[in-house]
mmCIF file of C-alpha atoms in Angstrom:
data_model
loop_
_atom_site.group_PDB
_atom_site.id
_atom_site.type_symbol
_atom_site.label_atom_id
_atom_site.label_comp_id
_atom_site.label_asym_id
_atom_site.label_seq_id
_atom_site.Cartn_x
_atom_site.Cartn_y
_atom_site.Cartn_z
ATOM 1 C CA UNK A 17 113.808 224.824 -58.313
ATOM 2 C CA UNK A 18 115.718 227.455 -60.501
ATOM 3 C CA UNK A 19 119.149 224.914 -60.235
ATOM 4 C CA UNK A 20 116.951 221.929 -60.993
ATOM 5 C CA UNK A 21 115.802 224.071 -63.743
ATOM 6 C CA UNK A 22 119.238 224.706 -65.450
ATOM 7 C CA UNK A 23 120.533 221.281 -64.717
ATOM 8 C CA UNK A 24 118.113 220.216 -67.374
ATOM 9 C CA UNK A 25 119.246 222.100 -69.746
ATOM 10 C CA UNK A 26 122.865 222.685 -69.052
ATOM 11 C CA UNK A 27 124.879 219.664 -70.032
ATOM 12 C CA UNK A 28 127.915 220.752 -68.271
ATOM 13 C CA UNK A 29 127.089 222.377 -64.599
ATOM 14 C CA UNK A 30 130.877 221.548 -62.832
ATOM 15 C CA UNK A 31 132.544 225.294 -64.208
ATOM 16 C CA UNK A 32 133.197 227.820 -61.456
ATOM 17 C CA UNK A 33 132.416 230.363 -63.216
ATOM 18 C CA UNK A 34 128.719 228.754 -64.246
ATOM 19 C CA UNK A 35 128.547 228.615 -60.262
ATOM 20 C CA UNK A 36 128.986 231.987 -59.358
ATOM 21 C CA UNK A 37 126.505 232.996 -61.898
ATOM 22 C CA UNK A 38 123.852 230.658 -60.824
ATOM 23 C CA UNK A 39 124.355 231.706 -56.659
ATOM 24 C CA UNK A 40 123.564 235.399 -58.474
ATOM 25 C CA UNK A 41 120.612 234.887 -60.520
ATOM 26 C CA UNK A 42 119.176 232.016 -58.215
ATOM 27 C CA UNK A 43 115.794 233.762 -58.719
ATOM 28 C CA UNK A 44 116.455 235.199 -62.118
ATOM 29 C CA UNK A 45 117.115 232.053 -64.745
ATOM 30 C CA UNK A 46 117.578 234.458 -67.899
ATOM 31 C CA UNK A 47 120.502 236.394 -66.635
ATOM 32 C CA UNK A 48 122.393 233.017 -66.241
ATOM 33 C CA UNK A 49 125.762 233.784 -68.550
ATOM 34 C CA UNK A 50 126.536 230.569 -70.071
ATOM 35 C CA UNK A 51 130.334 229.339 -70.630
ATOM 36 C CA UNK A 52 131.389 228.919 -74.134
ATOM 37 C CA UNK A 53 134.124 227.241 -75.459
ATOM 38 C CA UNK A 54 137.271 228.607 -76.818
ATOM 39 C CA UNK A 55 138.257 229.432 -80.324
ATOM 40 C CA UNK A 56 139.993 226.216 -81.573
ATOM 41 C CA UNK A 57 137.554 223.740 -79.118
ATOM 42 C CA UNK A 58 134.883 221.474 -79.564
ATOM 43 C CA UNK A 59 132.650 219.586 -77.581
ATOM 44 C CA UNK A 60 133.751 216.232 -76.655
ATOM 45 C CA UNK A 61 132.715 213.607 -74.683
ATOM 46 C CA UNK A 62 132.974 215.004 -70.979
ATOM 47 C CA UNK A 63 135.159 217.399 -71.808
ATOM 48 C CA UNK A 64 136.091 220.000 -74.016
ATOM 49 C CA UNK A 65 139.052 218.835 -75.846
ATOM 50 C CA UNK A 66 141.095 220.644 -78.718
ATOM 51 C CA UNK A 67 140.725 220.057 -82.684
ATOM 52 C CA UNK A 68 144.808 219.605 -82.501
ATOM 53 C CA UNK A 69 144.310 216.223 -80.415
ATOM 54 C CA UNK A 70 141.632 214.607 -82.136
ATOM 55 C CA UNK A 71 144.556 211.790 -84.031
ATOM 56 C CA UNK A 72 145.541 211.038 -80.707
ATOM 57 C CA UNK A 73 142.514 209.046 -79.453
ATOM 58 C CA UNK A 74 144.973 206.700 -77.131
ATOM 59 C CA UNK A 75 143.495 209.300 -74.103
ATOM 60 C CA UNK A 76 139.964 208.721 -74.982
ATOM 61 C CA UNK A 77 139.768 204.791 -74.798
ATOM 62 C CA UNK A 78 142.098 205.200 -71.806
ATOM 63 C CA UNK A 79 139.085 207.259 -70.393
ATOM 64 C CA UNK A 80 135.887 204.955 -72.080
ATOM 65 C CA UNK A 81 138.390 201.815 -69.995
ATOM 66 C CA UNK A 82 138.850 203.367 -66.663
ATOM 67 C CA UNK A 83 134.812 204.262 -66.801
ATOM 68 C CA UNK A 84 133.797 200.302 -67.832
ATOM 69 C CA UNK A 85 136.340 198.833 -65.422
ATOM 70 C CA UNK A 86 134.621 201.460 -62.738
ATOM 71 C CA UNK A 87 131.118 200.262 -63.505
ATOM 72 C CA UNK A 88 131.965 196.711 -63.509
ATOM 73 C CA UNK A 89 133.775 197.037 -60.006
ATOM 74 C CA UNK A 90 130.041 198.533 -58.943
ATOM 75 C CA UNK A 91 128.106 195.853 -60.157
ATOM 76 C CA UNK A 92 130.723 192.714 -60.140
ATOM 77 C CA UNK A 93 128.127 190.103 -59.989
ATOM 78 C CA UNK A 94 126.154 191.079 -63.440
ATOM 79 C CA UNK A 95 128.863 192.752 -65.774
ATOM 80 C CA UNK A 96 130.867 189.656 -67.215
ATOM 81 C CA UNK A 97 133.427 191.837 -69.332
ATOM 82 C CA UNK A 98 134.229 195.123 -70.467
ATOM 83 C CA UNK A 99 135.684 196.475 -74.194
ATOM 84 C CA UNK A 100 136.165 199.324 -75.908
ATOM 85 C CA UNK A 101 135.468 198.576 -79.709
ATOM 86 C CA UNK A 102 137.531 200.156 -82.818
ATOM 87 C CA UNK A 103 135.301 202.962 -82.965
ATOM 88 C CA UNK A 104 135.817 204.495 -79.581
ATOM 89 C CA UNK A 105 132.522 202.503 -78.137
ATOM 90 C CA UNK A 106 132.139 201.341 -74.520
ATOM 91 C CA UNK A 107 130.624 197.769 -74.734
ATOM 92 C CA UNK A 108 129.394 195.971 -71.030
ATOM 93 C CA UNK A 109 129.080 192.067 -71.751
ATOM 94 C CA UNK A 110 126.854 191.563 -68.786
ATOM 95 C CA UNK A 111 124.573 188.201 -67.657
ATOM 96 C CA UNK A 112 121.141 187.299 -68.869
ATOM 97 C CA UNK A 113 119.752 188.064 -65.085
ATOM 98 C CA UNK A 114 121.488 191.372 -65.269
ATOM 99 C CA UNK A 115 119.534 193.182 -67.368
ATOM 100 C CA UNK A 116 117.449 195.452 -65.457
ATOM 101 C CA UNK A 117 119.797 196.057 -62.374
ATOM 102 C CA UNK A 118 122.732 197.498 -65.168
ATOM 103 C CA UNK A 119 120.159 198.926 -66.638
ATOM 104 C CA UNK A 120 118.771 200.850 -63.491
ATOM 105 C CA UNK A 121 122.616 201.732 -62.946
ATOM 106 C CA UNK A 122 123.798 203.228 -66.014
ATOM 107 C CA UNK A 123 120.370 205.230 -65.834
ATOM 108 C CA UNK A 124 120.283 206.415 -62.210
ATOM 109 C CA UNK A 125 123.881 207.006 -61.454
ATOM 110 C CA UNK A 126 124.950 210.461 -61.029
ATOM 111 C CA UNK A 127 128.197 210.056 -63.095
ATOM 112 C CA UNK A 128 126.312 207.988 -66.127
ATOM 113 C CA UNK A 129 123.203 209.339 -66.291
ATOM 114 C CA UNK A 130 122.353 207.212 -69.584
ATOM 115 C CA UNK A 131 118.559 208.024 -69.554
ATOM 116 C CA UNK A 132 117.654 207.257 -73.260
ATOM 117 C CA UNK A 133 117.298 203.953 -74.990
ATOM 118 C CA UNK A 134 117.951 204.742 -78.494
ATOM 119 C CA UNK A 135 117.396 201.167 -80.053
ATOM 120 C CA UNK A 136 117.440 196.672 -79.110
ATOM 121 C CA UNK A 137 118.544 194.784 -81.458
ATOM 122 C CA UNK A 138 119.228 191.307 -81.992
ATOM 123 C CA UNK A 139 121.502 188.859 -84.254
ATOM 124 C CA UNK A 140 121.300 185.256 -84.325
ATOM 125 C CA UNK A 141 124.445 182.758 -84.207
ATOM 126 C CA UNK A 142 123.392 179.040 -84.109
ATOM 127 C CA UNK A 143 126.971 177.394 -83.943
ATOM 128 C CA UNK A 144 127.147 179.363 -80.208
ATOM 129 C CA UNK A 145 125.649 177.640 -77.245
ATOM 130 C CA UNK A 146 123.224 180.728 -76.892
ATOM 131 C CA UNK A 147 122.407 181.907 -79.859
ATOM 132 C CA UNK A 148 120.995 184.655 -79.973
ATOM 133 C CA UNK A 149 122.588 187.884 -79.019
ATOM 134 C CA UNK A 150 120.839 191.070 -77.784
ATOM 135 C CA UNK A 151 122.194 194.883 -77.414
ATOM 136 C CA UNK A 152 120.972 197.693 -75.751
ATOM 137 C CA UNK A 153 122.019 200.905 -77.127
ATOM 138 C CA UNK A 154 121.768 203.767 -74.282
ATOM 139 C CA UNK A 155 122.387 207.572 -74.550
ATOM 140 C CA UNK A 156 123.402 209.928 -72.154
ATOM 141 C CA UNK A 157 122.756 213.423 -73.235
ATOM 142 C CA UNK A 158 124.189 215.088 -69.714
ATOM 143 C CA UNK A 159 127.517 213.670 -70.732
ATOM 144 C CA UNK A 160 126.911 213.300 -74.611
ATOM 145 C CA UNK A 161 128.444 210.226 -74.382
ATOM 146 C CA UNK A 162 127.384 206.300 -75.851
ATOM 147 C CA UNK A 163 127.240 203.027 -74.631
ATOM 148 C CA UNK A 164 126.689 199.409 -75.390
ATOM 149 C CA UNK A 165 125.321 197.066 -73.128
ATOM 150 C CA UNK A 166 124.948 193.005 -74.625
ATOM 151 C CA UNK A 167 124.057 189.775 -73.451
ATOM 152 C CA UNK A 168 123.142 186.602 -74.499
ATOM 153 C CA UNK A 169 120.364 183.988 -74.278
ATOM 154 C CA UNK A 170 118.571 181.073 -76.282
ATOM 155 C CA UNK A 171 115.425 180.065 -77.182
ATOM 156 C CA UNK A 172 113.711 178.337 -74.091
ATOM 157 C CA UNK A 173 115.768 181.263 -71.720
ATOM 158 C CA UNK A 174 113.901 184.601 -71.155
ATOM 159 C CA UNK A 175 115.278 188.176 -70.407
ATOM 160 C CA UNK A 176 114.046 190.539 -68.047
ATOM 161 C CA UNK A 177 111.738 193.201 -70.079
ATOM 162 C CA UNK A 178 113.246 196.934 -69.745
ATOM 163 C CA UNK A 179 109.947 198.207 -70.496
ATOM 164 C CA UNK A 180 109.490 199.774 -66.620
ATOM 165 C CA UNK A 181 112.942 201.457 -67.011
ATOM 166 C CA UNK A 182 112.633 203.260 -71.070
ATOM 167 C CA UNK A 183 109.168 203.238 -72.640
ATOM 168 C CA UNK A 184 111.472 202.915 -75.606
ATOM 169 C CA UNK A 185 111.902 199.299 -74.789
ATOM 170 C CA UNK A 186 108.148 198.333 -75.759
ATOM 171 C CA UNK A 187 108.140 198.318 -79.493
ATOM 172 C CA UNK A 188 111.814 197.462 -79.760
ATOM 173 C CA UNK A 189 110.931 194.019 -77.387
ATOM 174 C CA UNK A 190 107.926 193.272 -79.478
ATOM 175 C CA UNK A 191 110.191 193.224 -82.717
ATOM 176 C CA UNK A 192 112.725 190.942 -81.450
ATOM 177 C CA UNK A 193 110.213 188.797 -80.151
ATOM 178 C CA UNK A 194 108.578 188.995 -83.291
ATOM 179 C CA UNK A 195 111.813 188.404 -85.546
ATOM 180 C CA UNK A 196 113.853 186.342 -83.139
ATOM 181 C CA UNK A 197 111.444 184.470 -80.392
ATOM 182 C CA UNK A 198 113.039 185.871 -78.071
ATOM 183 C CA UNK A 199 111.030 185.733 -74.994
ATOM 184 C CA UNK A 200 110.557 188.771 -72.401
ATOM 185 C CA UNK A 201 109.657 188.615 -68.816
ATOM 186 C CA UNK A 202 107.075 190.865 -67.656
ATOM 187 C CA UNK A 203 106.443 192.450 -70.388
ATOM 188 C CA UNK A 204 103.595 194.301 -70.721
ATOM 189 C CA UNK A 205 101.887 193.652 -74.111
ATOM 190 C CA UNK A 206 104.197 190.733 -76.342
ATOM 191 C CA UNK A 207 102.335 189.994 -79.220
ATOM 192 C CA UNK A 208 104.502 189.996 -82.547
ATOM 193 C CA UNK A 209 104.543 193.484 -84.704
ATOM 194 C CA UNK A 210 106.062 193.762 -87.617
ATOM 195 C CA UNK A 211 104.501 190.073 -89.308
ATOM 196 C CA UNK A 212 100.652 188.937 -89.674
ATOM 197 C CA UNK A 213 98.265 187.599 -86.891
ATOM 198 C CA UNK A 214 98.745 183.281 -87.374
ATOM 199 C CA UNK A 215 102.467 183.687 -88.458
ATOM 200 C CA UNK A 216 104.722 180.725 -87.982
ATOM 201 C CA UNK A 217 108.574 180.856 -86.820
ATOM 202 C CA UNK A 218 110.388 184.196 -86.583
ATOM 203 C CA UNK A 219 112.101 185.536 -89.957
ATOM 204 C CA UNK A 220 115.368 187.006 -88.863
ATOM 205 C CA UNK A 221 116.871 183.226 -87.512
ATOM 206 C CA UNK A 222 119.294 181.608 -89.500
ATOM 207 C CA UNK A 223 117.446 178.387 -90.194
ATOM 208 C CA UNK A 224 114.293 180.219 -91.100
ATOM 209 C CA UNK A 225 113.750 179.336 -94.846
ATOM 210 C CA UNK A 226 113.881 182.169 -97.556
ATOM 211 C CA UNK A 227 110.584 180.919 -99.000
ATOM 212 C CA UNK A 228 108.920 180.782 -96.056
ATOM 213 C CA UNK A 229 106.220 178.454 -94.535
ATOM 214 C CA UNK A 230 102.974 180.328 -95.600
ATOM 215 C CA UNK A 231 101.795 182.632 -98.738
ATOM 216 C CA UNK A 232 99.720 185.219 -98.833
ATOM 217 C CA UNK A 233 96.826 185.951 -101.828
ATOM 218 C CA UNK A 234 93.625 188.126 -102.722
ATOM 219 C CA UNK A 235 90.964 185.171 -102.921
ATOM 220 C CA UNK A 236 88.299 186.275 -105.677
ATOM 221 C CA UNK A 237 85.630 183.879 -104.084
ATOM 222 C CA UNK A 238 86.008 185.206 -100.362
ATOM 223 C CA UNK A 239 86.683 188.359 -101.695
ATOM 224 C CA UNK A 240 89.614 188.264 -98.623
ATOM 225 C CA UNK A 241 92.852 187.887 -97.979
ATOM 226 C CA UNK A 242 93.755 184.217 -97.685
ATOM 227 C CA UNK A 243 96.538 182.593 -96.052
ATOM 228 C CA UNK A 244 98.276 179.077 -97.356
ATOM 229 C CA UNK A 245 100.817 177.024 -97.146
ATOM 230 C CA UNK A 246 103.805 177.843 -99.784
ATOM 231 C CA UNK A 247 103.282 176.181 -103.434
ATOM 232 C CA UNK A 248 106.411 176.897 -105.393
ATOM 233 C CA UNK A 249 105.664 176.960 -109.032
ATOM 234 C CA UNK A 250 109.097 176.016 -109.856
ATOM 235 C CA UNK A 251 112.449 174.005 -108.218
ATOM 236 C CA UNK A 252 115.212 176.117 -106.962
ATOM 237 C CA UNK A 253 117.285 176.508 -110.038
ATOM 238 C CA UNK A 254 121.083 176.089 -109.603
ATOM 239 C CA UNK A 255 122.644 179.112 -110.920
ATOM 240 C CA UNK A 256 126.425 179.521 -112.587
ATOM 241 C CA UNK A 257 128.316 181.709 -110.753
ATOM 242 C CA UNK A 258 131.057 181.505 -112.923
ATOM 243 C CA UNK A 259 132.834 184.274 -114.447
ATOM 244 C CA UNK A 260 130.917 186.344 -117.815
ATOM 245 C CA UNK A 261 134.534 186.151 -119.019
ATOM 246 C CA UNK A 262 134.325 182.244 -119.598
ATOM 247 C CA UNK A 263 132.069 183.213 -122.800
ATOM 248 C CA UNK A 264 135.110 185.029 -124.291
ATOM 249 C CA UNK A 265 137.969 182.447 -124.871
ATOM 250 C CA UNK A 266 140.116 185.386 -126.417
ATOM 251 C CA UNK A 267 140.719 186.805 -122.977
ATOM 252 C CA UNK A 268 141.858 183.711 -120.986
ATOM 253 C CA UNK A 269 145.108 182.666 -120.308
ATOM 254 C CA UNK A 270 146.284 179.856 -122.563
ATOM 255 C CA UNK A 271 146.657 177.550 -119.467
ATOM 256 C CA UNK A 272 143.349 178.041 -118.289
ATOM 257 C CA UNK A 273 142.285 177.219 -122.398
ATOM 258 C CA UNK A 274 143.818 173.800 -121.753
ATOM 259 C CA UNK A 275 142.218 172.890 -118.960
ATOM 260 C CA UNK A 276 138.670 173.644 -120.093
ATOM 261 C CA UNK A 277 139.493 171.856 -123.579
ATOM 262 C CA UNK A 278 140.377 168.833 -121.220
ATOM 263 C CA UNK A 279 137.180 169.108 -119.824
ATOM 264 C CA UNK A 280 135.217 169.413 -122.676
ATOM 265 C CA UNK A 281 136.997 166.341 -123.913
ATOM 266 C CA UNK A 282 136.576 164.399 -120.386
ATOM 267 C CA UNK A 283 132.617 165.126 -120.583
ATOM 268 C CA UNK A 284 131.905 163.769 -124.759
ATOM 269 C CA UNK A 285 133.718 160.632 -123.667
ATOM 270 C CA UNK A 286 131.600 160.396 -120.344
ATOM 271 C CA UNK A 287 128.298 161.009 -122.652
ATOM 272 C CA UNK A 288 129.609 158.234 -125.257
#
């Protein structure tokens, strides 16, 4: 009980010297001395690596690579591709029916040990064949390490809820599904969360309009809160995007003078 004890809070339990203290003080948890880093080293991903070699990050993707390609030889069938991103981030493109057994992986295995989900997201690309896009952001705080975990789906195909691996995963499913639509298996309470009971469509989608289907207003004879469809009380204007610097012919180039004057001329004989 008094190792299970430290392991919790002792991130790094491998140094020989941490094991000859804990065989001493098996019974006696406040006696444990501690190993602290040198003068001149930081903590590092799963290591303790010196300030000097922090330019040279070639080591550290080579180490991020080696872990992904190790994972994905563990769970072949599921993890589709591996990738280290420009910011030093380990990224598993895995199936749509792999959700939950990467999931249990990266959580449960002794040399991962990622047992927080720190945020699902979502973003929507309609030119792709599946559209929609969803990450899984896990943490491992034993290793105090990172790691990205996407795949892919549509609108008709449903994912496998991660809500009976991270408790996390409840909210964060029930906003997707609310922004996005997308649907999750076995989930245990899906009902949208961030928009109003009756919504229609999902806001976050590319081909959801900008005006929206429905307003909202304060009806004086109800004395409620109504819901109705939209009523613009004007078109969509066509703004100019042009340049402010068109209204001051003093600081154009004589060319570009020309061409506007030919313009100018081209439109008064169209209007004749």
């Amino acid at each position: 009980m008094a190792l299970r004890c430290l392991s919790k809070y002792v991130p790094l339990a491998r140094s020989p010297v941490f094991a000859v203290e804990c065989r001493r003080n098996v019974f006696n948890c406040s006696k444990v001395s501690i190993p602290r880093p040198a003068a001149g080293w930081v903590w590092s991903e799963r290591r303790y690596t010196n300030t000097a070699d922090h330019d040279d990050t070639s080591c550290r993707v080579e180490e991020l690579s080696r872990f992904g390609s190790y994972i994905q030889d563990i769970l072949p069938k599921f993890i589709q591709q591996v990738q280290v991103t420009n910011t030093e981030q380990l990224e598993l493109l895995i199936h749509p029916d792999g959700v939950v057994p990467v999931l249990s992986c990266l959580r449960d295995y002794t040399n991962a040990q990622f047992r927080q989900l720190m945020d699902i997201t979502a973003i929507d690309v309609p030119t792709r064949p599946y559209r929609f896009e969803v990450i899984y952001n896990l943490l491992s705080l034993v290793y105090n390490s990172r790691i990205r975990v996407k795949t892919y789906t549509d609108e008709l195909t449903t994912l496998d809820s991660a809500s009976s691996l991270f408790k996390s995963a409840n909210w964060a499913e029930r906003e997707i599904w609310d922004m996005y639509g997308v649907f999750f298996a076995n989930h245990p309470d899906l009902r949208r969360l961030l928009t109003d009971y009756g919504f229609e469509g999902h806001p976050m989608r590319k081909d959801f309009p900008l005006s929206g289907f429905v307003e909202v207003r304060y009806d004086d004879e109800l004395k409620r809160v109504v819901c109705e469809p939209i009523e613009l009380t004007q078109e969509f204007r066509r703004f100019d995007l042009a340049s402010p610097w068109e209204q001051f012919p003093q600081h154009r180039q004589p060319a570009e003078l020309e061409e506007s004057a030919d313009k100018k001329t081209g439109n008064n004989q169209i209007t004749k």
